[in-house]
Amino acid sequence: MPTPTSTLRATTDKRSRSDGRTHLSVATRSLWGVLMLAMDTATGVVSVALHDGSRVLAQEDVARPQAHAEHLAPAIETVLARAGRRPQEVTQVAAGTGPGPFTGLRVGLVTAATFAYAIDAPVGGVCSLDAIAHQVWLEGLAGPRLLVTGDARRKEVYWAPYRLDESGAHAEAEPAVGKAADLPPELLEWPVAGRGPLLYPTAFGGDPQSGQPAPLALPVLDVSAGALAHLAITRLARGAALDSTQPLYLRRPDAQPQAERKPVSQAGAGAAPGPSA
């Protein structure tokens, strides 16, 4: 089975805001010898990326809220072709574990496990809200506090609070689900990423009648597989394990109760079982 090398390279990376001002100066590490295929289907955007341990080689984002199964496989083929790589060259697979709706989320996780099993590579999970928070951190858009939201349908949002520092975005609580209007008031004073402010602008201080957007809303709306891959590689480079590929549904009766986010090793946990002896 192909395995990434353990060689790490420390580099200084200036995180710059869109207005040109440096927001964060941090030391990041790259994991050499890895070729990670990352995917997320927890939102209305199917996102797939290929990362070589130091940069995104190719990424494909398809906004088709009701057609994850139709677009995921072609997106995988597209990023591999664009990067000039074969499936057998992939050394690690990572998938967003949600929270998200049952059908779309399941498509990504099953595909990730099946792909990893077919090429005998390890597979691990990353909370999709963590990936959004990581993208905000990479782009230097907020700090030191951040609220990440997602569309939970039924007039509700998925949400989680984060602390941002020079080492990254750190979840301060497990993801939760509820009505936007019922969020803790102190969280509504933080910058917010994700779809919440677009779906429920009034709850986040916007005025839909005048067209005034939520004042603290950030432009990061959905999961970027490139950011998810970068986060997964960062965790592996630091010696941490990825999460299991158990989906985070958070709510009945969409699916079974939420499973605990347990770490897995790089030994391929979460992949489809092999043939019995």
mmCIF file of C-alpha atoms in Angstrom:
data_model
loop_
_atom_site.group_PDB
_atom_site.id
_atom_site.type_symbol
_atom_site.label_atom_id
_atom_site.label_comp_id
_atom_site.label_asym_id
_atom_site.label_seq_id
_atom_site.Cartn_x
_atom_site.Cartn_y
_atom_site.Cartn_z
ATOM 1 C CA MET A 1 0.000 0.000 0.000
ATOM 2 C CA PRO A 2 1.414 3.439 -0.858
ATOM 3 C CA THR A 3 2.273 5.465 2.228
ATOM 4 C CA PRO A 4 3.412 9.083 2.545
ATOM 5 C CA THR A 5 6.845 9.846 3.863
ATOM 6 C CA SER A 6 7.174 11.372 7.300
ATOM 7 C CA THR A 7 9.453 14.183 6.155
ATOM 8 C CA LEU A 8 8.169 17.568 7.298
ATOM 9 C CA ARG A 9 9.107 20.969 6.015
ATOM 10 C CA ALA A 10 8.511 24.025 8.192
ATOM 11 C CA THR A 11 7.844 27.236 6.316
ATOM 12 C CA THR A 12 6.812 30.724 7.308
ATOM 13 C CA ASP A 13 3.620 31.749 5.587
ATOM 14 C CA LYS A 14 2.161 35.236 5.696
ATOM 15 C CA ARG A 15 -1.633 35.132 5.740
ATOM 16 C CA SER A 16 -2.822 38.255 3.948
ATOM 17 C CA ARG A 17 -6.244 39.820 3.891
ATOM 18 C CA SER A 18 -7.918 40.892 0.668
ATOM 19 C CA ASP A 19 -7.064 44.513 1.499
ATOM 20 C CA GLY A 20 -3.354 43.657 1.509
ATOM 21 C CA ARG A 21 -2.832 43.839 5.273
ATOM 22 C CA THR A 22 -1.137 40.862 6.881
ATOM 23 C CA HIS A 23 -3.559 39.166 9.265
ATOM 24 C CA LEU A 24 -1.567 36.200 10.535
ATOM 25 C CA SER A 25 2.029 35.077 10.332
ATOM 26 C CA VAL A 26 2.263 31.384 11.089
ATOM 27 C CA ALA A 27 4.546 28.399 10.692
ATOM 28 C CA THR A 28 2.966 25.692 8.568
ATOM 29 C CA ARG A 29 4.155 22.223 7.712
ATOM 30 C CA SER A 30 3.896 20.204 4.533
ATOM 31 C CA LEU A 31 3.733 16.416 4.391
ATOM 32 C CA TRP A 32 5.892 15.189 1.531
ATOM 33 C CA GLY A 33 5.129 12.052 -0.437
ATOM 34 C CA VAL A 34 1.377 12.316 0.015
ATOM 35 C CA LEU A 35 -1.182 12.629 -2.756
ATOM 36 C CA MET A 36 -4.511 13.270 -1.095
ATOM 37 C CA LEU A 37 -7.895 13.057 -2.761
ATOM 38 C CA ALA A 38 -10.368 15.106 -0.733
ATOM 39 C CA MET A 39 -14.107 15.459 -1.222
ATOM 40 C CA ASP A 40 -17.125 16.964 0.486
ATOM 41 C CA THR A 41 -20.845 16.584 -0.203
ATOM 42 C CA ALA A 42 -22.232 17.983 3.058
ATOM 43 C CA THR A 43 -23.564 21.145 1.396
ATOM 44 C CA GLY A 44 -25.200 22.022 -1.896
ATOM 45 C CA VAL A 45 -21.767 22.115 -3.537
ATOM 46 C CA VAL A 46 -19.927 18.959 -4.558
ATOM 47 C CA SER A 47 -16.250 19.764 -3.988
ATOM 48 C CA VAL A 48 -13.282 17.552 -4.922
ATOM 49 C CA ALA A 49 -9.572 18.384 -4.770
ATOM 50 C CA LEU A 50 -6.203 16.727 -5.226
ATOM 51 C CA HIS A 51 -3.408 17.898 -2.902
ATOM 52 C CA ASP A 52 0.248 16.863 -3.077
ATOM 53 C CA GLY A 53 1.182 17.809 0.473
ATOM 54 C CA SER A 54 2.237 21.339 -0.361
ATOM 55 C CA ARG A 55 -0.429 22.696 -2.713
ATOM 56 C CA VAL A 56 -3.738 21.978 -4.404
ATOM 57 C CA LEU A 57 -3.043 20.419 -7.799
ATOM 58 C CA ALA A 58 -6.639 20.583 -9.022
ATOM 59 C CA GLN A 59 -10.081 21.317 -7.645
ATOM 60 C CA GLU A 60 -13.592 20.940 -9.020
ATOM 61 C CA ASP A 61 -16.689 22.520 -7.444
ATOM 62 C CA VAL A 62 -20.161 21.727 -8.773
ATOM 63 C CA ALA A 63 -23.190 23.550 -7.370
ATOM 64 C CA ARG A 64 -25.954 20.973 -7.750
ATOM 65 C CA PRO A 65 -27.833 20.680 -4.429
ATOM 66 C CA GLN A 66 -29.942 17.676 -5.442
ATOM 67 C CA ALA A 67 -27.486 15.755 -7.617
ATOM 68 C CA HIS A 68 -24.466 14.807 -5.527
ATOM 69 C CA ALA A 69 -24.370 11.214 -6.776
ATOM 70 C CA GLU A 70 -24.539 12.331 -10.398
ATOM 71 C CA HIS A 71 -21.652 14.794 -10.186
ATOM 72 C CA LEU A 72 -19.196 13.370 -7.642
ATOM 73 C CA ALA A 73 -17.604 10.624 -9.774
ATOM 74 C CA PRO A 74 -17.110 12.922 -12.808
ATOM 75 C CA ALA A 75 -15.591 15.550 -10.505
ATOM 76 C CA ILE A 76 -13.073 12.988 -9.225
ATOM 77 C CA GLU A 77 -12.183 12.036 -12.785
ATOM 78 C CA THR A 78 -11.799 15.712 -13.674
ATOM 79 C CA VAL A 79 -9.340 16.579 -10.907
ATOM 80 C CA LEU A 80 -7.230 13.488 -11.573
ATOM 81 C CA ALA A 81 -7.098 14.251 -15.291
ATOM 82 C CA ARG A 82 -6.368 17.929 -14.731
ATOM 83 C CA ALA A 83 -3.475 17.052 -12.428
ATOM 84 C CA GLY A 84 -2.213 14.324 -14.757
ATOM 85 C CA ARG A 85 -2.442 11.656 -12.050
ATOM 86 C CA ARG A 86 -3.832 8.120 -11.944
ATOM 87 C CA PRO A 87 -6.116 6.809 -9.181
ATOM 88 C CA GLN A 88 -3.410 4.364 -8.071
ATOM 89 C CA GLU A 89 -1.095 7.281 -7.268
ATOM 90 C CA VAL A 90 -3.415 8.557 -4.523
ATOM 91 C CA THR A 91 -1.933 7.757 -1.096
ATOM 92 C CA GLN A 92 -4.669 9.133 1.194
ATOM 93 C CA VAL A 93 -8.375 9.879 0.911
ATOM 94 C CA ALA A 94 -10.226 12.397 3.088
ATOM 95 C CA ALA A 95 -13.935 13.194 3.170
ATOM 96 C CA GLY A 96 -16.116 15.749 4.886
ATOM 97 C CA THR A 97 -18.221 14.087 7.571
ATOM 98 C CA GLY A 98 -20.814 16.813 7.859
ATOM 99 C CA PRO A 99 -23.000 17.723 9.537
ATOM 100 C CA GLY A 100 -25.270 17.592 6.542
ATOM 101 C CA PRO A 101 -28.400 16.029 5.058
ATOM 102 C CA PHE A 102 -28.460 12.240 4.947
ATOM 103 C CA THR A 103 -28.493 11.600 1.199
ATOM 104 C CA GLY A 104 -25.818 14.048 0.075
ATOM 105 C CA LEU A 105 -23.508 13.321 2.981
ATOM 106 C CA ARG A 106 -23.748 9.570 2.483
ATOM 107 C CA VAL A 107 -22.775 9.898 -1.200
ATOM 108 C CA GLY A 108 -19.441 11.484 -0.356
ATOM 109 C CA LEU A 109 -18.546 9.171 2.501
ATOM 110 C CA VAL A 110 -19.435 5.974 0.652
ATOM 111 C CA THR A 111 -17.556 7.145 -2.437
ATOM 112 C CA ALA A 112 -14.477 8.028 -0.386
ATOM 113 C CA ALA A 113 -14.466 4.649 1.351
ATOM 114 C CA THR A 114 -15.019 2.766 -1.909
ATOM 115 C CA PHE A 115 -12.281 4.675 -3.743
ATOM 116 C CA ALA A 116 -9.827 4.119 -0.890
ATOM 117 C CA TYR A 117 -10.638 0.422 -0.714
ATOM 118 C CA ALA A 118 -10.173 0.017 -4.475
ATOM 119 C CA ILE A 119 -6.639 1.444 -4.397
ATOM 120 C CA ASP A 120 -5.708 0.096 -0.942
ATOM 121 C CA ALA A 121 -5.233 3.550 0.587
ATOM 122 C CA PRO A 122 -6.213 4.881 4.026
ATOM 123 C CA VAL A 123 -9.308 7.048 4.400
ATOM 124 C CA GLY A 124 -10.263 9.484 7.129
ATOM 125 C CA GLY A 125 -12.839 12.117 7.903
ATOM 126 C CA VAL A 126 -12.847 15.838 8.624
ATOM 127 C CA CYS A 127 -15.803 17.727 10.074
ATOM 128 C CA SER A 128 -17.140 19.903 7.255
ATOM 129 C CA LEU A 129 -17.584 22.904 9.566
ATOM 130 C CA ASP A 130 -13.922 22.536 10.571
ATOM 131 C CA ALA A 131 -12.994 22.761 6.883
ATOM 132 C CA ILE A 132 -14.952 26.005 6.469
ATOM 133 C CA ALA A 133 -13.294 27.456 9.574
ATOM 134 C CA HIS A 134 -9.897 26.393 8.238
ATOM 135 C CA GLN A 135 -10.518 28.203 4.960
ATOM 136 C CA VAL A 136 -11.434 31.377 6.851
ATOM 137 C CA TRP A 137 -8.173 31.025 8.780
ATOM 138 C CA LEU A 138 -6.141 30.370 5.618
ATOM 139 C CA GLU A 139 -7.532 33.518 4.009
ATOM 140 C CA GLY A 140 -7.072 35.621 7.159
ATOM 141 C CA LEU A 141 -10.695 36.750 7.119
ATOM 142 C CA ALA A 142 -11.452 36.655 10.844
ATOM 143 C CA GLY A 143 -10.078 36.198 14.317
ATOM 144 C CA PRO A 144 -9.862 35.505 17.145
ATOM 145 C CA ARG A 145 -13.462 34.223 17.157
ATOM 146 C CA LEU A 146 -15.575 32.693 14.415
ATOM 147 C CA LEU A 147 -19.024 31.176 14.058
ATOM 148 C CA VAL A 148 -19.518 28.653 11.255
ATOM 149 C CA THR A 149 -23.008 27.811 10.031
ATOM 150 C CA GLY A 150 -24.557 25.450 7.505
ATOM 151 C CA ASP A 151 -27.979 24.828 6.007
ATOM 152 C CA ALA A 152 -29.761 22.194 8.101
ATOM 153 C CA ARG A 153 -33.063 22.723 6.280
ATOM 154 C CA ARG A 154 -36.329 22.766 8.263
ATOM 155 C CA LYS A 155 -35.564 26.449 8.952
ATOM 156 C CA GLU A 156 -32.542 25.441 11.035
ATOM 157 C CA VAL A 157 -28.765 25.759 10.811
ATOM 158 C CA TYR A 158 -25.820 23.626 11.780
ATOM 159 C CA TRP A 159 -23.366 25.678 13.794
ATOM 160 C CA ALA A 160 -20.128 25.535 15.757
ATOM 161 C CA PRO A 161 -17.937 28.176 17.464
ATOM 162 C CA TYR A 162 -14.202 28.440 16.768
ATOM 163 C CA ARG A 163 -11.140 30.111 18.221
ATOM 164 C CA LEU A 164 -8.558 31.263 15.676
ATOM 165 C CA ASP A 165 -4.891 31.732 16.491
ATOM 166 C CA GLU A 166 -1.545 31.418 14.740
ATOM 167 C CA SER A 167 -1.785 27.618 14.638
ATOM 168 C CA GLY A 168 -5.220 27.390 13.041
ATOM 169 C CA ALA A 169 -8.953 27.298 13.768
ATOM 170 C CA HIS A 170 -9.943 25.322 16.851
ATOM 171 C CA ALA A 171 -13.492 24.142 17.572
ATOM 172 C CA GLU A 172 -14.692 25.199 21.016
ATOM 173 C CA ALA A 173 -17.706 22.878 21.012
ATOM 174 C CA GLU A 174 -19.163 20.008 19.035
ATOM 175 C CA PRO A 175 -21.422 20.949 16.087
ATOM 176 C CA ALA A 176 -25.042 21.614 16.994
ATOM 177 C CA VAL A 177 -28.307 22.189 15.142
ATOM 178 C CA GLY A 178 -31.122 24.631 15.824
ATOM 179 C CA LYS A 179 -32.989 27.688 14.637
ATOM 180 C CA ALA A 180 -30.777 30.637 13.787
ATOM 181 C CA ALA A 181 -32.887 32.894 15.991
ATOM 182 C CA ASP A 182 -32.138 30.634 18.971
ATOM 183 C CA LEU A 183 -28.339 30.820 18.718
ATOM 184 C CA PRO A 184 -26.561 32.116 21.852
ATOM 185 C CA PRO A 185 -26.645 35.935 21.547
ATOM 186 C CA GLU A 186 -22.914 36.306 22.161
ATOM 187 C CA LEU A 187 -22.144 34.187 19.084
ATOM 188 C CA LEU A 188 -24.072 36.594 16.872
ATOM 189 C CA GLU A 189 -21.443 39.227 17.666
ATOM 190 C CA TRP A 190 -18.740 37.121 15.986
ATOM 191 C CA PRO A 191 -17.814 36.991 12.285
ATOM 192 C CA VAL A 192 -19.868 34.225 10.696
ATOM 193 C CA ALA A 193 -19.086 31.933 7.761
ATOM 194 C CA GLY A 194 -21.382 29.550 5.926
ATOM 195 C CA ARG A 195 -24.929 29.808 4.635
ATOM 196 C CA GLY A 196 -26.664 30.963 7.820
ATOM 197 C CA PRO A 197 -26.598 34.725 7.162
ATOM 198 C CA LEU A 198 -27.842 34.250 3.582
ATOM 199 C CA LEU A 199 -30.702 31.988 4.617
ATOM 200 C CA TYR A 200 -31.732 33.866 7.754
ATOM 201 C CA PRO A 201 -30.350 37.417 7.450
ATOM 202 C CA THR A 202 -32.573 38.863 10.173
ATOM 203 C CA ALA A 203 -31.162 36.509 12.808
ATOM 204 C CA PHE A 204 -27.642 37.681 11.942
ATOM 205 C CA GLY A 205 -28.382 41.416 11.916
ATOM 206 C CA GLY A 206 -29.267 41.859 8.257
ATOM 207 C CA ASP A 207 -32.342 43.552 6.811
ATOM 208 C CA PRO A 208 -33.857 41.563 3.921
ATOM 209 C CA GLN A 209 -36.352 44.332 3.089
ATOM 210 C CA SER A 210 -33.648 46.903 2.400
ATOM 211 C CA GLY A 211 -31.205 44.339 1.057
ATOM 212 C CA GLN A 212 -28.757 45.047 3.874
ATOM 213 C CA PRO A 213 -26.661 41.887 4.425
ATOM 214 C CA ALA A 214 -25.599 40.606 7.812
ATOM 215 C CA PRO A 215 -22.758 42.950 8.835
ATOM 216 C CA LEU A 216 -20.452 40.198 10.127
ATOM 217 C CA ALA A 217 -21.078 37.693 7.322
ATOM 218 C CA LEU A 218 -17.958 36.382 5.572
ATOM 219 C CA PRO A 219 -17.710 35.353 1.887
ATOM 220 C CA VAL A 220 -16.834 31.710 2.685
ATOM 221 C CA LEU A 221 -20.155 29.905 2.174
ATOM 222 C CA ASP A 222 -19.476 26.227 1.443
ATOM 223 C CA VAL A 223 -16.769 23.636 1.965
ATOM 224 C CA SER A 224 -13.737 23.867 -0.301
ATOM 225 C CA ALA A 225 -12.174 20.434 -0.786
ATOM 226 C CA GLY A 226 -8.838 22.181 -1.179
ATOM 227 C CA ALA A 227 -9.145 23.674 2.301
ATOM 228 C CA LEU A 228 -10.367 20.332 3.645
ATOM 229 C CA ALA A 229 -7.309 18.613 2.164
ATOM 230 C CA HIS A 230 -4.980 21.244 3.601
ATOM 231 C CA LEU A 231 -6.534 20.779 7.046
ATOM 232 C CA ALA A 232 -6.300 16.984 6.830
ATOM 233 C CA ILE A 233 -2.657 17.130 5.739
ATOM 234 C CA THR A 234 -1.866 19.642 8.483
ATOM 235 C CA ARG A 235 -3.296 17.278 11.088
ATOM 236 C CA LEU A 236 -1.378 14.317 9.704
ATOM 237 C CA ALA A 237 1.839 16.345 9.546
ATOM 238 C CA ARG A 238 1.422 17.211 13.219
ATOM 239 C CA GLY A 239 1.093 13.540 14.075
ATOM 240 C CA ALA A 240 -2.654 13.633 14.699
ATOM 241 C CA ALA A 241 -5.165 11.178 13.284
ATOM 242 C CA LEU A 242 -8.099 12.081 11.088
ATOM 243 C CA ASP A 243 -11.640 11.522 12.324
ATOM 244 C CA SER A 244 -13.506 8.366 11.468
ATOM 245 C CA THR A 245 -15.749 8.455 8.416
ATOM 246 C CA GLN A 246 -18.904 8.137 10.479
ATOM 247 C CA PRO A 247 -21.336 10.831 9.292
ATOM 248 C CA LEU A 248 -22.469 13.667 11.541
ATOM 249 C CA TYR A 249 -26.226 13.828 11.065
ATOM 250 C CA LEU A 250 -27.049 15.495 14.427
ATOM 251 C CA ARG A 251 -30.770 15.023 14.118
ATOM 252 C CA ARG A 252 -33.462 12.364 13.925
ATOM 253 C CA PRO A 253 -35.302 11.169 11.924
ATOM 254 C CA ASP A 254 -32.987 12.027 9.013
ATOM 255 C CA ALA A 255 -30.808 9.083 9.974
ATOM 256 C CA GLN A 256 -29.410 7.192 12.911
ATOM 257 C CA PRO A 257 -28.127 9.080 15.971
ATOM 258 C CA GLN A 258 -24.887 11.006 15.622
ATOM 259 C CA ALA A 259 -21.783 8.908 16.130
ATOM 260 C CA GLU A 260 -18.949 10.219 18.261
ATOM 261 C CA ARG A 261 -16.116 11.803 16.287
ATOM 262 C CA LYS A 262 -13.435 9.216 16.969
ATOM 263 C CA PRO A 263 -9.906 9.466 15.558
ATOM 264 C CA VAL A 264 -8.706 6.801 13.189
ATOM 265 C CA SER A 265 -5.232 5.779 12.192
ATOM 266 C CA GLN A 266 -3.809 5.920 8.676
ATOM 267 C CA ALA A 267 -4.342 2.192 8.375
ATOM 268 C CA GLY A 268 -7.428 2.618 6.229
ATOM 269 C CA ALA A 269 -10.130 2.679 8.909
ATOM 270 C CA GLY A 270 -13.495 3.507 7.419
ATOM 271 C CA ALA A 271 -12.821 1.757 4.128
ATOM 272 C CA ALA A 272 -15.007 -1.009 2.879
ATOM 273 C CA PRO A 273 -14.127 -4.375 4.446
ATOM 274 C CA GLY A 274 -11.916 -6.712 2.473
ATOM 275 C CA PRO A 275 -12.870 -10.175 1.349
ATOM 276 C CA SER A 276 -13.187 -12.716 4.109
ATOM 277 C CA ALA A 277 -10.552 -15.390 4.318
#
